[in-house]
mmCIF file of C-alpha atoms in Angstrom:
data_model
loop_
_atom_site.group_PDB
_atom_site.id
_atom_site.type_symbol
_atom_site.label_atom_id
_atom_site.label_comp_id
_atom_site.label_asym_id
_atom_site.label_seq_id
_atom_site.Cartn_x
_atom_site.Cartn_y
_atom_site.Cartn_z
ATOM 1 C CA MET B 8 -32.333 -24.849 2.745
ATOM 2 C CA THR B 9 -30.282 -25.781 4.884
ATOM 3 C CA GLU B 10 -26.772 -27.438 4.172
ATOM 4 C CA GLU B 11 -26.305 -31.769 5.472
ATOM 5 C CA PHE B 12 -22.971 -31.372 7.620
ATOM 6 C CA ARG B 13 -20.270 -33.359 6.500
ATOM 7 C CA PHE B 14 -17.206 -34.784 8.400
ATOM 8 C CA PRO B 15 -14.106 -33.029 7.355
ATOM 9 C CA ASP B 16 -11.989 -35.488 5.062
ATOM 10 C CA HIS B 17 -9.126 -35.756 8.160
ATOM 11 C CA ILE B 18 -11.723 -36.983 10.307
ATOM 12 C CA LYS B 19 -13.279 -39.418 7.775
ATOM 13 C CA LYS B 20 -9.448 -40.839 7.653
ATOM 14 C CA LEU B 21 -9.117 -40.960 11.191
ATOM 15 C CA VAL B 22 -12.341 -42.736 12.013
ATOM 16 C CA ASP B 23 -11.398 -45.657 9.095
ATOM 17 C CA ARG B 24 -7.613 -46.113 10.541
ATOM 18 C CA VAL B 25 -9.023 -46.708 14.127
ATOM 19 C CA LEU B 26 -11.642 -48.909 12.895
ATOM 20 C CA GLU B 27 -9.001 -50.873 10.759
ATOM 21 C CA ARG B 28 -6.704 -51.163 14.179
ATOM 22 C CA PRO B 29 -7.058 -54.405 16.218
ATOM 23 C CA SER B 30 -9.892 -53.506 18.211
ATOM 24 C CA ARG B 31 -12.062 -56.536 16.845
ATOM 25 C CA PHE B 32 -10.957 -59.951 18.499
ATOM 26 C CA GLU B 33 -8.405 -61.077 16.267
ATOM 27 C CA ARG B 34 -7.476 -64.530 16.215
ATOM 28 C CA GLU B 35 -3.931 -66.666 15.873
ATOM 29 C CA GLY B 36 -5.447 -70.031 14.799
ATOM 30 C CA PRO B 37 -8.112 -71.090 17.076
ATOM 31 C CA LYS B 38 -6.905 -68.999 19.960
ATOM 32 C CA PRO B 39 -6.703 -65.165 20.403
ATOM 33 C CA ARG B 40 -3.585 -63.708 20.935
ATOM 34 C CA PRO B 41 -3.607 -62.146 24.582
ATOM 35 C CA PRO B 42 -3.991 -58.486 25.140
ATOM 36 C CA TRP B 43 -0.471 -57.372 26.302
ATOM 37 C CA VAL B 44 0.723 -59.177 22.522
ATOM 38 C CA VAL B 45 -1.812 -57.291 20.156
ATOM 39 C CA TYR B 46 -0.914 -54.102 22.325
ATOM 40 C CA PRO B 47 2.593 -54.120 23.326
ATOM 41 C CA GLY B 48 3.743 -51.849 25.805
ATOM 42 C CA VAL B 49 0.226 -50.867 27.127
ATOM 43 C CA GLU B 50 0.319 -51.781 31.164
ATOM 44 C CA MET B 51 -2.227 -53.667 32.750
ATOM 45 C CA LEU B 52 -4.011 -50.623 34.104
ATOM 46 C CA SER B 53 -3.699 -48.570 31.382
ATOM 47 C CA MET B 54 -6.900 -46.394 30.315
ATOM 48 C CA HIS B 55 -6.086 -47.987 27.148
ATOM 49 C CA TRP B 56 -8.792 -50.975 28.535
ATOM 50 C CA ARG B 57 -11.488 -48.815 29.728
ATOM 51 C CA MET B 58 -12.468 -47.084 26.588
ATOM 52 C CA GLY B 59 -12.394 -47.705 22.510
ATOM 53 C CA GLY B 60 -10.310 -50.363 20.766
ATOM 54 C CA GLY B 61 -8.779 -51.346 24.193
ATOM 55 C CA GLU B 62 -11.608 -52.368 25.526
ATOM 56 C CA ASP B 63 -13.309 -53.921 22.985
ATOM 57 C CA TYR B 64 -10.690 -56.186 22.764
ATOM 58 C CA ARG B 65 -10.102 -56.780 26.690
ATOM 59 C CA SER B 66 -13.706 -57.549 26.874
ATOM 60 C CA ALA B 67 -14.003 -60.397 24.240
ATOM 61 C CA PHE B 68 -10.468 -61.861 25.226
ATOM 62 C CA VAL B 69 -12.227 -62.389 28.808
ATOM 63 C CA ASP B 70 -15.347 -63.649 27.426
ATOM 64 C CA TRP B 71 -13.293 -66.062 25.452
ATOM 65 C CA PHE B 72 -11.095 -67.268 28.193
ATOM 66 C CA THR B 73 -13.778 -67.349 30.781
ATOM 67 C CA GLU B 74 -15.258 -69.886 28.855
ATOM 68 C CA LEU B 75 -12.401 -72.657 28.491
ATOM 69 C CA SER B 76 -11.936 -75.003 30.674
ATOM 70 C CA GLY B 77 -9.056 -75.415 33.333
ATOM 71 C CA ASP B 78 -7.190 -77.177 31.698
ATOM 72 C CA GLU B 79 -7.575 -75.030 29.072
ATOM 73 C CA GLN B 80 -6.781 -72.078 30.558
ATOM 74 C CA ARG B 81 -3.706 -73.466 32.064
ATOM 75 C CA ASP B 82 -1.996 -74.904 28.511
ATOM 76 C CA TYR B 83 -2.571 -71.223 27.358
ATOM 77 C CA GLN B 84 -0.946 -69.433 30.316
ATOM 78 C CA LYS B 85 2.010 -71.601 29.549
ATOM 79 C CA LYS B 86 1.637 -70.722 25.936
ATOM 80 C CA TYR B 87 1.390 -66.683 26.881
ATOM 81 C CA PRO B 88 3.348 -66.116 30.321
ATOM 82 C CA LEU B 89 2.577 -62.525 31.655
ATOM 83 C CA PRO B 90 5.265 -59.898 31.412
ATOM 84 C CA GLY B 91 6.220 -58.815 34.452
ATOM 85 C CA SER B 92 3.679 -55.501 34.088
ATOM 86 C CA TRP B 93 0.757 -57.907 34.148
ATOM 87 C CA ALA B 94 1.603 -60.035 37.184
ATOM 88 C CA GLY B 95 -1.906 -61.287 38.835
ATOM 89 C CA TYR B 96 -4.047 -60.861 35.742
ATOM 90 C CA TYR B 97 -4.397 -64.477 35.021
ATOM 91 C CA GLU B 98 -5.359 -64.950 38.634
ATOM 92 C CA GLN B 99 -8.082 -61.973 37.702
ATOM 93 C CA LEU B 100 -9.059 -64.027 34.829
ATOM 94 C CA GLU B 101 -9.389 -67.378 37.323
ATOM 95 C CA GLU B 102 -11.957 -65.169 39.726
ATOM 96 C CA GLU B 103 -14.201 -63.893 36.527
ATOM 97 C CA THR B 104 -14.362 -67.398 35.388
ATOM 98 C CA VAL B 105 -15.492 -68.484 38.869
ATOM 99 C CA TRP B 106 -17.794 -66.240 39.176
ATOM 100 C CA ARG B 107 -19.389 -66.180 35.396
ATOM 101 C CA LYS B 108 -20.177 -69.951 36.067
ATOM 102 C CA ASN B 109 -21.577 -69.443 39.709
ATOM 103 C CA GLN B 110 -23.883 -66.969 38.233
ATOM 104 C CA LYS B 111 -24.511 -69.282 34.982
ATOM 105 C CA ASN B 112 -25.514 -71.862 37.788
ATOM 106 C CA SER B 113 -27.666 -69.521 40.170
ATOM 107 C CA LYS B 114 -30.173 -68.753 36.726
ATOM 108 C CA GLY B 115 -30.070 -72.296 35.754
ATOM 109 C CA ASP B 116 -28.306 -72.294 32.704
#
């Protein structure tokens, strides 16, 4: 008879802590907070945004932001100005918005 593998307690605690971090799409009232507010001090080009909780959050944020109207996007940008290290981010989101809308239109959605 073989023993069932069990993760050590310190690994289980670490996983629990990671799952409690703001890796899910947090909302501040009807609007989510931008990535640089949720993860202060993390640069726009950091690997943090390409894996794990940072990637999940940024992906959900982009999905939400690109569904906003142009006026709603501009209002959001006024409420949450970019820190210097995030220069050009809103322009990237605007390009992503156009690309996604073109994809929807080409599919007939």
